[in-house]
Tab-separated table of C-alpha atoms in Angstrom:
chain	number	residue	atom	x	y	z
A	8	MET	CA	-9.929	-0.667	-1.682
A	9	ALA	CA	-13.415	0.772	-1.945
A	10	ALA	CA	-14.971	4.004	-0.849
A	11	ALA	CA	-16.176	2.294	2.335
A	12	ALA	CA	-12.841	0.725	3.286
A	13	THR	CA	-12.368	0.181	7.010
A	14	LEU	CA	-9.482	1.892	8.806
A	15	VAL	CA	-8.037	0.407	11.984
A	16	VAL	CA	-5.420	2.273	14.000
A	17	ALA	CA	-4.095	0.721	17.210
A	18	GLY	CA	-1.742	2.640	19.479
A	19	SER	CA	-0.536	5.016	16.787
A	20	THR	CA	-0.863	8.556	15.511
A	21	GLY	CA	-2.831	7.584	12.429
A	22	ALA	CA	-0.405	7.689	9.522
A	23	LEU	CA	-2.501	5.591	7.151
A	24	ALA	CA	-4.830	7.567	4.900
A	25	VAL	CA	-7.534	5.421	3.321
A	26	THR	CA	-8.799	6.447	-0.069
A	27	GLY	CA	-11.432	5.329	-2.527
A	28	LEU	CA	-10.878	4.265	-6.115
A	29	SER	CA	-8.020	5.940	-7.943
A	30	GLY	CA	-10.505	7.572	-10.317
A	31	ASP	CA	-12.425	9.511	-7.652
A	32	GLU	CA	-13.471	12.746	-9.360
A	33	ASP	CA	-13.878	14.794	-6.181
A	34	ARG	CA	-10.244	14.421	-5.110
A	35	THR	CA	-8.392	17.769	-5.207
A	36	LEU	CA	-5.290	17.553	-7.378
A	37	PRO	CA	-2.172	19.718	-7.144
A	38	ALA	CA	-1.255	22.004	-10.012
A	39	VAL	CA	1.202	19.767	-11.858
A	40	LEU	CA	1.746	18.887	-15.486
A	41	PRO	CA	-0.371	15.960	-16.759
A	42	THR	CA	2.654	14.346	-18.415
A	43	VAL	CA	6.179	13.719	-17.238
A	44	PRO	CA	9.415	14.258	-19.207
A	45	GLU	CA	12.094	11.609	-19.472
A	46	LEU	CA	13.735	11.512	-16.054
A	47	PRO	CA	16.503	9.455	-14.443
A	48	ASP	CA	15.298	6.411	-12.538
A	49	THR	CA	16.061	8.177	-9.258
A	50	PHE	CA	13.051	10.420	-9.849
A	51	GLY	CA	10.608	7.524	-10.051
A	52	PRO	CA	8.992	5.671	-7.154
A	53	VAL	CA	10.331	2.553	-5.502
A	54	ASP	CA	7.802	-0.130	-6.449
A	55	GLY	CA	7.549	-2.622	-3.611
A	56	THR	CA	5.494	-5.764	-4.162
A	57	LEU	CA	3.943	-6.724	-0.839
A	58	ALA	CA	2.024	-9.896	-1.760
A	59	LEU	CA	0.561	-11.741	-4.718
A	60	GLY	CA	-1.508	-14.848	-5.212
A	61	THR	CA	-4.385	-16.594	-6.935
A	62	ASP	CA	-7.888	-16.841	-5.513
A	63	LYS	CA	-10.801	-18.589	-7.243
A	64	GLY	CA	-8.511	-18.896	-10.276
A	65	ARG	CA	-7.955	-15.121	-10.481
A	66	GLU	CA	-4.603	-13.459	-9.876
A	67	TRP	CA	-4.196	-10.570	-7.446
A	68	LYS	CA	-1.314	-8.386	-6.260
A	69	VAL	CA	-0.755	-5.710	-3.623
A	70	SER	CA	2.124	-3.253	-3.974
A	71	VAL	CA	3.242	0.137	-2.685
A	72	ASN	CA	4.950	2.994	-4.528
A	73	VAL	CA	7.257	4.959	-2.240
A	74	TRP	CA	8.444	8.395	-3.400
A	75	ARG	CA	11.582	9.894	-1.852
A	76	ALA	CA	11.444	13.125	0.144
A	77	PRO	CA	12.443	16.132	-2.024
A	78	ARG	CA	15.307	18.294	-0.753
A	79	ASP	CA	13.875	21.690	-1.708
A	80	THR	CA	11.035	23.329	-3.627
A	81	ALA	CA	12.676	22.919	-7.047
A	82	ASP	CA	13.276	19.229	-6.326
A	83	ALA	CA	9.664	18.902	-5.151
A	84	ARG	CA	8.383	20.285	-8.469
A	85	THR	CA	10.338	17.588	-10.298
A	86	VAL	CA	8.983	14.837	-8.044
A	87	LEU	CA	5.406	16.119	-8.412
A	88	ASP	CA	5.751	16.096	-12.195
A	89	ALA	CA	7.031	12.531	-12.026
A	90	MET	CA	4.106	11.545	-9.776
A	91	ALA	CA	1.677	12.984	-12.314
A	92	GLY	CA	3.234	10.757	-14.951
A	93	TYR	CA	2.270	7.776	-12.793
A	94	GLY	CA	-1.211	9.159	-12.118
A	95	GLU	CA	-0.396	9.645	-8.431
A	96	TYR	CA	-1.322	12.860	-6.614
A	97	PRO	CA	-0.665	13.349	-2.869
A	98	ALA	CA	-3.930	14.659	-1.477
A	99	ASP	CA	-2.409	17.015	1.109
A	100	VAL	CA	-0.075	18.817	-1.301
A	101	ARG	CA	-1.265	22.200	-2.554
A	102	THR	CA	2.126	23.708	-3.458
A	103	PRO	CA	5.514	22.054	-4.113
A	104	SER	CA	6.823	23.300	-0.772
A	105	ASP	CA	4.267	21.050	0.968
A	106	LEU	CA	6.219	18.030	-0.304
A	107	VAL	CA	9.712	19.077	0.828
A	108	GLY	CA	11.197	16.659	3.356
A	109	LYS	CA	8.254	14.266	3.147
A	110	VAL	CA	7.887	10.721	1.849
A	111	ALA	CA	4.770	9.957	-0.190
A	112	TYR	CA	3.402	6.444	-0.574
A	113	PHE	CA	0.578	4.937	-2.616
A	114	ALA	CA	-0.616	1.380	-1.905
A	115	HIS	CA	-2.328	-0.377	-4.820
A	116	ARG	CA	-4.271	-3.562	-5.430
A	117	SER	CA	-4.376	-5.076	-8.910
A	118	THR	CA	-6.678	-7.965	-9.771
A	119	GLU	CA	-7.354	-9.986	-12.882
A	120	ASP	CA	-10.411	-8.718	-14.724
A	121	ARG	CA	-13.304	-11.160	-14.336
A	122	GLU	CA	-14.307	-10.576	-17.963
A	123	ASP	CA	-10.769	-10.970	-19.291
A	124	THR	CA	-10.174	-14.177	-21.242
A	125	ASP	CA	-6.533	-13.805	-22.295
A	126	GLY	CA	-4.906	-12.682	-19.016
A	127	ASP	CA	-3.702	-9.363	-20.426
A	128	HIS	CA	-5.898	-7.002	-18.410
A	129	SER	CA	-6.291	-6.207	-14.725
A	130	GLN	CA	-8.187	-3.788	-12.510
A	131	PHE	CA	-5.918	-1.359	-10.641
A	132	THR	CA	-7.214	0.214	-7.425
A	133	LEU	CA	-5.644	2.730	-5.057
A	134	ILE	CA	-6.019	1.334	-1.523
A	135	SER	CA	-4.412	4.107	0.497
A	136	GLN	CA	-1.997	7.006	0.270
A	137	ASN	CA	-0.286	9.373	2.656
A	138	LEU	CA	2.439	11.951	3.082
A	139	VAL	CA	4.733	11.636	6.130
A	140	PRO	CA	7.999	13.235	7.312
A	141	ALA	CA	11.033	11.350	6.046
A	142	GLY	CA	12.024	10.519	9.628
A	143	ASP	CA	8.575	9.347	10.724
A	144	THR	CA	8.429	6.063	12.646
A	145	LEU	CA	6.087	3.646	14.341
A	146	SER	CA	7.096	1.915	17.555
A	147	GLY	CA	6.284	-1.079	19.703
A	148	THR	CA	2.971	-2.687	18.807
A	149	ASP	CA	1.702	0.236	16.697
A	150	VAL	CA	-0.248	-1.039	13.704
A	151	GLU	CA	-2.224	0.835	11.057
A	152	ALA	CA	-4.311	-1.111	8.584
A	153	ALA	CA	-7.124	-0.881	6.046
A	154	SER	CA	-9.470	-3.733	5.163
A	155	GLY	CA	-11.625	-4.292	2.104
A	156	PRO	CA	-12.712	-6.858	-0.506
A	157	LEU	CA	-10.104	-8.770	-2.464
A	158	PHE	CA	-11.896	-8.342	-5.806
A	159	PRO	CA	-14.116	-5.483	-7.034
A	160	GLY	CA	-17.746	-6.359	-6.392
A	161	ASP	CA	-17.057	-8.692	-3.475
A	162	SER	CA	-18.799	-7.841	-0.200
A	163	ALA	CA	-16.627	-9.593	2.385
A	164	GLU	CA	-13.652	-7.595	3.725
A	165	ARG	CA	-11.046	-10.317	3.289
A	166	LEU	CA	-7.992	-8.236	2.341
A	167	VAL	CA	-6.007	-6.410	5.039
A	168	VAL	CA	-3.098	-4.098	4.150
A	169	GLY	CA	-1.150	-2.165	6.733
A	170	HIS	CA	2.146	-1.118	8.201
A	171	VAL	CA	3.991	-1.588	11.477
A	172	ALA	CA	7.224	-0.591	13.192
A	173	LYS	CA	10.538	-1.819	11.813
A	174	THR	CA	10.908	-3.838	15.016
A	175	ALA	CA	7.739	-5.887	14.405
A	176	GLN	CA	8.529	-9.541	13.776
A	177	GLN	CA	5.028	-10.997	13.733
A	178	VAL	CA	1.519	-9.760	12.930
A	179	THR	CA	-1.669	-11.717	13.632
A	180	CYS	CA	-4.898	-11.069	11.732
A	181	SER	CA	-8.103	-12.361	13.322
A	182	TRP	CA	-11.157	-13.313	11.289
A	183	LYS	CA	-14.862	-13.279	12.141
A	184	ASP	CA	-15.074	-17.072	12.161
A	185	GLY	CA	-12.649	-17.227	15.093
A	186	THR	CA	-9.575	-18.290	13.091
A	187	THR	CA	-6.333	-16.331	12.748
A	188	THR	CA	-3.517	-15.853	10.250
A	189	THR	CA	0.021	-15.158	11.484
A	190	ILE	CA	2.445	-13.171	9.334
A	191	GLU	CA	6.189	-13.436	9.954
A	192	ARG	CA	8.959	-11.080	8.847
A	193	ASP	CA	10.559	-11.626	5.450
A	194	GLU	CA	14.144	-12.828	5.874
A	195	PHE	CA	15.159	-13.409	2.252
A	196	GLY	CA	13.409	-10.746	0.153
A	197	ASP	CA	11.697	-13.264	-2.158
A	198	ILE	CA	8.130	-12.811	-3.401
A	199	ASN	CA	6.258	-16.104	-3.824
A	200	GLN	CA	2.665	-16.859	-4.750
A	201	ASN	CA	0.289	-16.876	-1.774
A	202	GLU	CA	3.108	-16.046	0.670
A	203	MET	CA	2.288	-13.330	3.227
A	204	LEU	CA	5.257	-11.742	5.020
A	205	ILE	CA	6.207	-8.500	6.762
A	206	ARG	CA	8.289	-6.608	4.212
A	207	ASP	CA	10.455	-3.477	4.105
A	208	PRO	CA	9.959	-1.609	0.799
A	209	LYS	CA	12.995	0.557	0.099
A	210	GLY	CA	12.477	4.146	1.233
A	211	SER	CA	9.445	3.434	3.424
A	212	PRO	CA	9.681	4.538	7.060
A	213	TYR	CA	7.522	1.543	8.014
A	214	SER	CA	7.346	-2.194	7.445
A	215	TRP	CA	4.297	-3.424	5.504
A	216	PHE	CA	2.145	-6.544	5.604
A	217	VAL	CA	-0.811	-8.125	3.815
A	218	CYS	CA	-3.295	-10.610	5.308
A	219	LEU	CA	-6.007	-12.461	3.397
A	220	ALA	CA	-8.972	-14.062	5.156
A	221	PRO	CA	-10.109	-17.526	4.048
A	222	ARG	CA	-13.147	-17.591	1.815
A	223	GLY	CA	-16.363	-17.546	3.833
A	224	THR	CA	-15.170	-15.177	6.559
A	225	ALA	CA	-13.969	-11.570	6.918
A	226	TYR	CA	-11.697	-9.226	8.825
A	227	GLN	CA	-12.096	-8.831	12.592
A	228	SER	CA	-8.896	-7.303	14.008
A	229	VAL	CA	-5.098	-7.135	13.684
A	230	GLU	CA	-2.258	-6.832	16.187
A	231	VAL	CA	1.518	-7.035	16.423
A	232	THR	CA	2.246	-10.275	18.293
A	233	GLY	CA	6.038	-10.319	18.127
A	234	GLN	CA	8.769	-7.687	18.077
A	235	THR	CA	12.442	-7.057	18.729
A	236	SER	CA	14.000	-4.293	20.775
A	237	ARG	CA	16.288	-3.020	17.995
């Protein structure tokens, strides 16, 4: 969200890697081609919209790109080339073999440009990224989340993006003014304006959620407050 984004990990092994802006120049990049050839859709990421809305008259959206786990080194080279075409580079990958058997995800925030007058431009920011084994899981009340401002230039950490176990049915975000926001699990797969739900992007080993603090307050804490035993 910003270079100073806050990371909160409760009862977990720390699978959420927080990053700065997507244009950070000191990030080490793997040796992949800068462009990607025409590839079947199966080589692209699964783009999962997590939440979208309008705040102060400006549109915002949070989404996650989930890349499948390559089967072998040759397959990993193809996936890395495809990632480069999207401008996405897994930070912990130095050689294609590092990607084999692992799912890569990149969470993004896009917001309407304050200076834009025709609605055709937005600011795109990388919130977090990580590389995890394809069979990785969270369990119980494990929750991993990053907080930061909703719009570039804002100071209050109002936006919270994180993931939980597939069994989580409810997440509660607490704000510094003493209020809370409760997020329930998505039952229908619809994405509606200003609707926050726990969602399951295809290919992700975790469920994801987004919380937004009311204007005038900021992030305090987050916890799983409801789960199933399945």
